[in-house]
Amino acid sequence: MGSGMAYTTKQRIGWLLLLVLFLTGLCPPLAEGAVEPPQQNVLILHSYHKGFAWTDDQNDGIVDRLKNAMAPPVIYTEYLDWKRYPEEDNLQRFYEMIKGKYADKHFDAILATDDIALDFAIRHRKELLNDAPIIFSGVNQVGFNRIKDRRNMTGIIENIDPSETMKMALYLNPSIRNVYVIYDNSESGLSTGQLVMNKLESLGLGLRVFPMNRMSKEEMEQTAASLKPDSILLMTTYYSDSTGRITEFDRFSSELTAVSAVPVYHTYDFGLNHGAFGGSLLSGKLQGEKAANVALRVLRGESPNRIPVSYAGTSRDVFDFNQLNHFGIALKDLPSGSELVNKPFSFYETYRSLVITLIGAFAVLLIFIFVLLFHAGVVRRIRKQLMESNERFSLAAFGADAVIWDLDMTTMTYYFSDRWYELLGYEIGEIDEHYIGWSSIIHPDDLEQEDRQRKEHLSGRTVYYYSEYRIRAKSGEYKWFQARGKVQRNEEGGYVRFAGSMTDITDRKGYESKLQMSYQELESTYEELTALQDELLEQYNKVVENQALLQASEEKYRVLAFNDELSGLPNRLSLTEELKAFIEENESGQAALFFLDLDNFKYINDTMGHTFGDQLLTQAGERLLALTTGSSRHYRFGGDEFVILLKDTERQEQTVLYAEALIQSFNEPFQLGDSTVHVSISIGIAQYPRDGNTAEALLKNADIAMYRAKQAGKGTYMLYGQNMQQYFDERVIIEKHLREAIDNNELSLQYQPKVTLRTGELWGFEALIRWNSPVLGFVSPLSFIGIAEDCRLIIPIGEWVLRKACLFLAGLHRQGLGPYHISVNISVIQLLMDNFADTVLAILRETGLNPRYLELEITESIIMESFEEISIKLEYLKQQGIGIALDDFGTGYSSLSYLKQLPITTLKIDKSFIDGLPGEGSSMPLAGSIVAIGHDMGLNVTAEGVETEEQLDFLRRVNCDKVQGYYISRPIAESQVQAWTRQYARRIINVEKC
């Protein structure tokens, strides 16, 4: 028993030592040996992009709940961006990214928000996601019903039911009979819209339901503005209108609410603060939280198959205070239990009891203060009487600009107020204030005068003491002072006190000196003026004689200031003044401003000379003047820009007809000497007052519309619209980030193989540029190439593409692959550069690539813009061994006569002629004819866009030389090219063996 007790004591001591060591950090082996639970991984897949309100709300709900769990998992988040890029290519890129990024990662749960992410997770759960459990959110009943394989899966159904919202709307306005439902034509948008309309019709309330998904944004806004009080708008989802134009949900919601004549109810709470009137709103954050709760149950070991799908608990009944005020609805009229947002903060309502208590305490405190003030007033009056005389003196001394001085006649010691020391820069006590010491700083020339005037007053010969003299400041500068004073005597007539004031009159003395000098100068000037009087009279007579000439000159200068010298038309200054006058005089009137620009004028001016260009501008101005009406006025802004102001346009048809007449007037060619020139115009139109009520706004908007007309293909006109400003802003954003793309290594090349059809061998690749912006995401070349050309960024970008592609191919050759060829697309902006050919040859020398392996691709439109100049450069490059391919042949307007003159080696058949093969339409004979034409002219023919075996067989029958397209391969990343070429070579060998 004793040994047992000893053992127990030792055991307790051992545990105590272990505890002390652990607390003091001296027991690392114990900490290292502790068993921690394995870390769990969760992957969140979002269908849409970051920044999309619905997606962000769900993500916040999921992440907040998971991070606050007892054992939070490691969270990985990816965005499919399906709203902005609903294409199969996007899914393929996303697949490759997930596959590469998470190849070695084990996931314990997958959370998928909305339909496309759930579909992706189901489709690739075994291949990419180690068959992890799937928990979904944001999927409605229609989307859930489409799921065939529901094993190892559960989630939160997006229970879209407008019934409660409709009951609230009828509670507030029983006269409602019409419901206009807003949704877009995306997959989720269509399913959501159909669910909502089915629910509304099933209520049996006699409501008429109108879908708006077939309307454009403008048509929806016009409809909303004209609705009667028996109607409401019900907004579900929205990302793009019927034309495919994308508008962010919050922006569209705000703009629609601003013009709507009736309340705009919503189905999702992310519409709040963006014009939503209210309703029973689905909450993305609540759905995310519920989905996260289910995920935590799965992570703790519960089987998803045993967790039922949830339908309820993700909505909130809420109204916007500002919208209630807008439609005159009182808070007391709301259904009970409704949540309210944007209600102004009221301190009194929030802290009412506290406010009442404070008021009572304050009243008691006031009474106490009044009692104290009464007693203090008695004391204050006594002190006031005692201090009043001293305060007067102090106030006079400190408040006056003058110096107060006082001479004690018994001690002959002066007192000076602070202003004296401030003016002279001395410190108190620095100057001997006895009369003998103080007088030492008076100017020697003034000392005798001051002494005499002081003695005259003290002897009684003057009533007041008055003297002006200079005093030396500490800086050495002398200042003028005017001293005035009076002596005080006792009953016996003796001196008691001598006091007075001093005023700084330095400035006044300076003015007097200047006035004296000015007076002398005036006398001299008067004599000179008298002498010049006769001469001036004679000159005046000459001026009178030349008055007519001066008036003529002024009129000439005015004409030059307000008119264009070349065309004689009024200029920008004239237009600005006339527009301002018209707007001031016609506040309720209407007018249209036409901004005209000659298409391709720069190329004509550069290639044919400025004299030729001036003749063209003069004739263009004359042709515009021929269309002058009594209500139109023409202007030239310089260059090839003309502006027409058309007044009194009561109907928009007048504006359109006039624009069409302007377009038609340029269908006839211009005859300039021996040359015939065809020129079209692009017109932008801004209407007053719809598009602006100032001259600056109208000109800016007309210019934007003209730019869009050029974008639309030139030779046409565009009426300004709000969406143009958005397009212009988006264009500015793309240009801003594009300027940094090369330096930030955001650009890359992909390579699409080209195959020799007769042998099946790999001929080479076409280099295709790609841009992945960290801010904008993947940007299509169709979006940024045109912008790069307009701002001339295409020059450094094009040079980068050419150098990168040549380096790539030269690298393949050095590794013994090939020899292959590389095709590079060239912009007209590059071709028009004087040193283009030298740049190409320099890059070939720099990269070590033989010129015969390089092929430059150009389009028909490039050649037509400046045929002669470009042809010379291409001929020179062709002589160096470089191939020249004419891309997209058949889509332009070049004739066969031009085609024969082009220095090209290859024709490329446009994809549009290949798509219809091998059907019986027009594509079959056209494609064959193009091959035949190319061969007759001694050219190789390449077909692009080949996607089926039937198309390949047809092209083989018509002896097409080379093909490229998805049937051969999609564009390949540079890192994957070598592997693809080896795989393709093995495929050819196997076919030959067969």
Short mmCIF file of N, CA and C in Angstrom, two decimals, residues 132-207:
data_model
loop_
_atom_site.label_atom_id
_atom_site.label_comp_id
_atom_site.label_asym_id
_atom_site.label_seq_id
_atom_site.Cartn_x
_atom_site.Cartn_y
_atom_site.Cartn_z
N ALA A 132 -15.81 13.83 -55.49
CA ALA A 132 -16.16 14.42 -54.20
C ALA A 132 -17.66 14.72 -54.13
N PRO A 133 -18.24 14.79 -52.92
CA PRO A 133 -19.66 15.15 -52.78
C PRO A 133 -19.91 16.55 -53.36
N ILE A 134 -21.08 16.74 -53.96
CA ILE A 134 -21.43 18.03 -54.58
C ILE A 134 -22.59 18.64 -53.81
N ILE A 135 -22.44 19.90 -53.41
CA ILE A 135 -23.52 20.68 -52.77
C ILE A 135 -23.76 21.89 -53.66
N PHE A 136 -25.01 22.02 -54.16
CA PHE A 136 -25.28 23.11 -55.10
C PHE A 136 -26.11 24.21 -54.44
N SER A 137 -26.11 25.36 -55.08
CA SER A 137 -26.86 26.54 -54.61
C SER A 137 -27.23 27.37 -55.83
N GLY A 138 -28.36 28.09 -55.77
CA GLY A 138 -28.75 28.98 -56.86
C GLY A 138 -29.31 28.25 -58.06
N VAL A 139 -29.72 26.99 -57.91
CA VAL A 139 -30.31 26.22 -59.01
C VAL A 139 -31.82 26.13 -58.76
N ASN A 140 -32.62 26.52 -59.76
CA ASN A 140 -34.07 26.48 -59.57
C ASN A 140 -34.61 25.08 -59.85
N GLN A 141 -35.93 24.94 -59.70
CA GLN A 141 -36.55 23.63 -59.82
C GLN A 141 -36.38 23.05 -61.22
N VAL A 142 -36.44 23.93 -62.25
CA VAL A 142 -36.28 23.45 -63.63
C VAL A 142 -34.88 22.88 -63.81
N GLY A 143 -33.87 23.60 -63.33
CA GLY A 143 -32.50 23.12 -63.44
C GLY A 143 -32.28 21.83 -62.66
N PHE A 144 -32.90 21.72 -61.48
CA PHE A 144 -32.75 20.51 -60.66
C PHE A 144 -33.38 19.31 -61.34
N ASN A 145 -34.55 19.52 -61.98
CA ASN A 145 -35.24 18.41 -62.66
C ASN A 145 -34.43 17.85 -63.82
N ARG A 146 -33.55 18.67 -64.40
CA ARG A 146 -32.75 18.20 -65.55
C ARG A 146 -31.60 17.29 -65.11
N ILE A 147 -31.28 17.26 -63.82
CA ILE A 147 -30.15 16.45 -63.34
C ILE A 147 -30.54 14.97 -63.36
N LYS A 148 -29.77 14.18 -64.07
CA LYS A 148 -30.06 12.74 -64.15
C LYS A 148 -29.32 11.96 -63.05
N ASP A 149 -28.05 12.24 -62.88
CA ASP A 149 -27.24 11.52 -61.89
C ASP A 149 -27.18 12.34 -60.60
N ARG A 150 -28.02 11.97 -59.60
CA ARG A 150 -28.10 12.75 -58.36
C ARG A 150 -27.41 12.06 -57.19
N ARG A 151 -26.61 11.09 -57.46
CA ARG A 151 -25.92 10.38 -56.38
C ARG A 151 -24.85 11.29 -55.75
N ASN A 152 -24.62 11.06 -54.48
CA ASN A 152 -23.57 11.79 -53.75
C ASN A 152 -23.74 13.30 -53.91
N MET A 153 -25.00 13.79 -53.88
CA MET A 153 -25.27 15.21 -54.18
C MET A 153 -26.48 15.67 -53.37
N THR A 154 -26.43 16.92 -52.94
CA THR A 154 -27.57 17.58 -52.31
C THR A 154 -27.36 19.08 -52.45
N GLY A 155 -28.31 19.88 -51.96
CA GLY A 155 -28.11 21.33 -52.09
C GLY A 155 -29.34 22.13 -51.74
N ILE A 156 -29.32 23.39 -52.16
CA ILE A 156 -30.37 24.35 -51.85
C ILE A 156 -31.05 24.77 -53.15
N ILE A 157 -32.34 24.44 -53.28
CA ILE A 157 -33.10 24.82 -54.47
C ILE A 157 -33.42 26.31 -54.41
N GLU A 158 -33.17 27.02 -55.49
CA GLU A 158 -33.54 28.44 -55.61
C GLU A 158 -35.06 28.49 -55.85
N ASN A 159 -35.79 28.59 -54.74
CA ASN A 159 -37.26 28.48 -54.81
C ASN A 159 -37.85 29.79 -55.31
N ILE A 160 -37.94 29.89 -56.63
CA ILE A 160 -38.43 31.12 -57.27
C ILE A 160 -39.96 31.10 -57.25
N ASP A 161 -40.53 31.85 -56.33
CA ASP A 161 -41.98 31.90 -56.20
C ASP A 161 -42.40 33.35 -55.99
N PRO A 162 -42.99 33.95 -57.04
CA PRO A 162 -43.39 35.36 -56.92
C PRO A 162 -44.72 35.54 -56.19
N SER A 163 -45.27 34.47 -55.63
CA SER A 163 -46.60 34.56 -55.03
C SER A 163 -46.64 35.58 -53.90
N GLU A 164 -45.65 35.48 -52.96
CA GLU A 164 -45.64 36.41 -51.84
C GLU A 164 -45.45 37.86 -52.30
N THR A 165 -44.56 38.05 -53.29
CA THR A 165 -44.35 39.40 -53.84
C THR A 165 -45.64 39.93 -54.45
N MET A 166 -46.37 39.06 -55.17
CA MET A 166 -47.62 39.51 -55.81
C MET A 166 -48.68 39.86 -54.75
N LYS A 167 -48.70 39.08 -53.65
CA LYS A 167 -49.65 39.38 -52.57
C LYS A 167 -49.34 40.73 -51.93
N MET A 168 -48.03 41.00 -51.75
CA MET A 168 -47.63 42.30 -51.19
C MET A 168 -48.03 43.43 -52.13
N ALA A 169 -47.81 43.23 -53.44
CA ALA A 169 -48.15 44.28 -54.41
C ALA A 169 -49.65 44.55 -54.40
N LEU A 170 -50.46 43.51 -54.35
CA LEU A 170 -51.92 43.68 -54.33
C LEU A 170 -52.37 44.28 -52.99
N TYR A 171 -51.64 43.97 -51.94
CA TYR A 171 -51.97 44.55 -50.63
C TYR A 171 -51.81 46.07 -50.68
N LEU A 172 -50.75 46.54 -51.38
CA LEU A 172 -50.50 47.97 -51.49
C LEU A 172 -51.34 48.62 -52.58
N ASN A 173 -51.66 47.88 -53.65
CA ASN A 173 -52.43 48.44 -54.77
C ASN A 173 -53.36 47.37 -55.32
N PRO A 174 -54.59 47.27 -54.81
CA PRO A 174 -55.53 46.21 -55.23
C PRO A 174 -55.95 46.33 -56.69
N SER A 175 -55.65 47.46 -57.36
CA SER A 175 -56.12 47.65 -58.74
C SER A 175 -55.18 47.04 -59.77
N ILE A 176 -54.11 46.37 -59.35
CA ILE A 176 -53.14 45.80 -60.30
C ILE A 176 -53.80 44.70 -61.14
N ARG A 177 -53.63 44.79 -62.45
CA ARG A 177 -54.16 43.79 -63.38
C ARG A 177 -53.10 43.27 -64.34
N ASN A 178 -52.02 44.03 -64.55
CA ASN A 178 -51.00 43.66 -65.54
C ASN A 178 -49.64 43.53 -64.86
N VAL A 179 -48.92 42.44 -65.19
CA VAL A 179 -47.58 42.22 -64.65
C VAL A 179 -46.63 42.02 -65.83
N TYR A 180 -45.62 42.92 -65.93
CA TYR A 180 -44.61 42.83 -67.00
C TYR A 180 -43.35 42.19 -66.40
N VAL A 181 -43.00 41.00 -66.91
CA VAL A 181 -41.90 40.22 -66.34
C VAL A 181 -40.63 40.47 -67.16
N ILE A 182 -39.54 40.86 -66.47
CA ILE A 182 -38.27 41.18 -67.13
C ILE A 182 -37.27 40.06 -66.84
N TYR A 183 -36.73 39.46 -67.90
CA TYR A 183 -35.66 38.48 -67.79
C TYR A 183 -34.91 38.44 -69.11
N ASP A 184 -33.69 37.87 -69.10
CA ASP A 184 -32.91 37.83 -70.33
C ASP A 184 -33.02 36.45 -70.98
N ASN A 185 -32.29 36.25 -72.07
CA ASN A 185 -32.40 35.04 -72.86
C ASN A 185 -31.26 34.05 -72.59
N SER A 186 -30.59 34.22 -71.45
CA SER A 186 -29.60 33.21 -71.08
C SER A 186 -30.33 31.96 -70.58
N GLU A 187 -29.56 30.87 -70.37
CA GLU A 187 -30.19 29.62 -69.93
C GLU A 187 -30.94 29.80 -68.62
N SER A 188 -30.23 30.39 -67.64
CA SER A 188 -30.87 30.59 -66.34
C SER A 188 -31.97 31.64 -66.43
N GLY A 189 -31.76 32.67 -67.29
CA GLY A 189 -32.77 33.72 -67.43
C GLY A 189 -34.08 33.17 -67.96
N LEU A 190 -34.02 32.32 -69.01
CA LEU A 190 -35.24 31.77 -69.61
C LEU A 190 -35.96 30.85 -68.63
N SER A 191 -35.20 30.00 -67.92
CA SER A 191 -35.86 29.08 -66.98
C SER A 191 -36.48 29.85 -65.83
N THR A 192 -35.77 30.85 -65.32
CA THR A 192 -36.31 31.66 -64.22
C THR A 192 -37.57 32.41 -64.68
N GLY A 193 -37.50 33.04 -65.86
CA GLY A 193 -38.65 33.78 -66.37
C GLY A 193 -39.87 32.89 -66.55
N GLN A 194 -39.67 31.67 -67.08
CA GLN A 194 -40.81 30.77 -67.30
C GLN A 194 -41.42 30.33 -65.97
N LEU A 195 -40.55 30.05 -64.98
CA LEU A 195 -41.06 29.67 -63.66
C LEU A 195 -41.93 30.77 -63.07
N VAL A 196 -41.44 32.02 -63.15
CA VAL A 196 -42.17 33.15 -62.57
C VAL A 196 -43.52 33.31 -63.25
N MET A 197 -43.54 33.26 -64.58
CA MET A 197 -44.82 33.46 -65.29
C MET A 197 -45.80 32.32 -65.00
N ASN A 198 -45.30 31.09 -64.91
CA ASN A 198 -46.19 29.96 -64.59
C ASN A 198 -46.80 30.14 -63.19
N LYS A 199 -45.97 30.59 -62.23
CA LYS A 199 -46.47 30.80 -60.87
C LYS A 199 -47.55 31.88 -60.85
N LEU A 200 -47.29 33.00 -61.56
CA LEU A 200 -48.26 34.10 -61.58
C LEU A 200 -49.58 33.66 -62.19
N GLU A 201 -49.52 32.92 -63.28
CA GLU A 201 -50.76 32.47 -63.93
C GLU A 201 -51.52 31.46 -63.08
N SER A 202 -50.76 30.69 -62.25
CA SER A 202 -51.42 29.66 -61.42
C SER A 202 -52.08 30.25 -60.18
N LEU A 203 -51.86 31.54 -59.88
CA LEU A 203 -52.46 32.15 -58.70
C LEU A 203 -53.98 32.32 -58.84
N GLY A 204 -54.44 32.39 -60.10
CA GLY A 204 -55.88 32.54 -60.33
C GLY A 204 -56.42 33.89 -59.92
N LEU A 205 -55.61 34.92 -60.07
CA LEU A 205 -56.03 36.27 -59.67
C LEU A 205 -56.49 37.11 -60.85
N GLY A 206 -56.57 36.51 -62.03
CA GLY A 206 -57.00 37.25 -63.22
C GLY A 206 -55.95 38.22 -63.72
N LEU A 207 -54.68 37.95 -63.42
CA LEU A 207 -53.61 38.85 -63.85
C LEU A 207 -53.18 38.53 -65.28
#
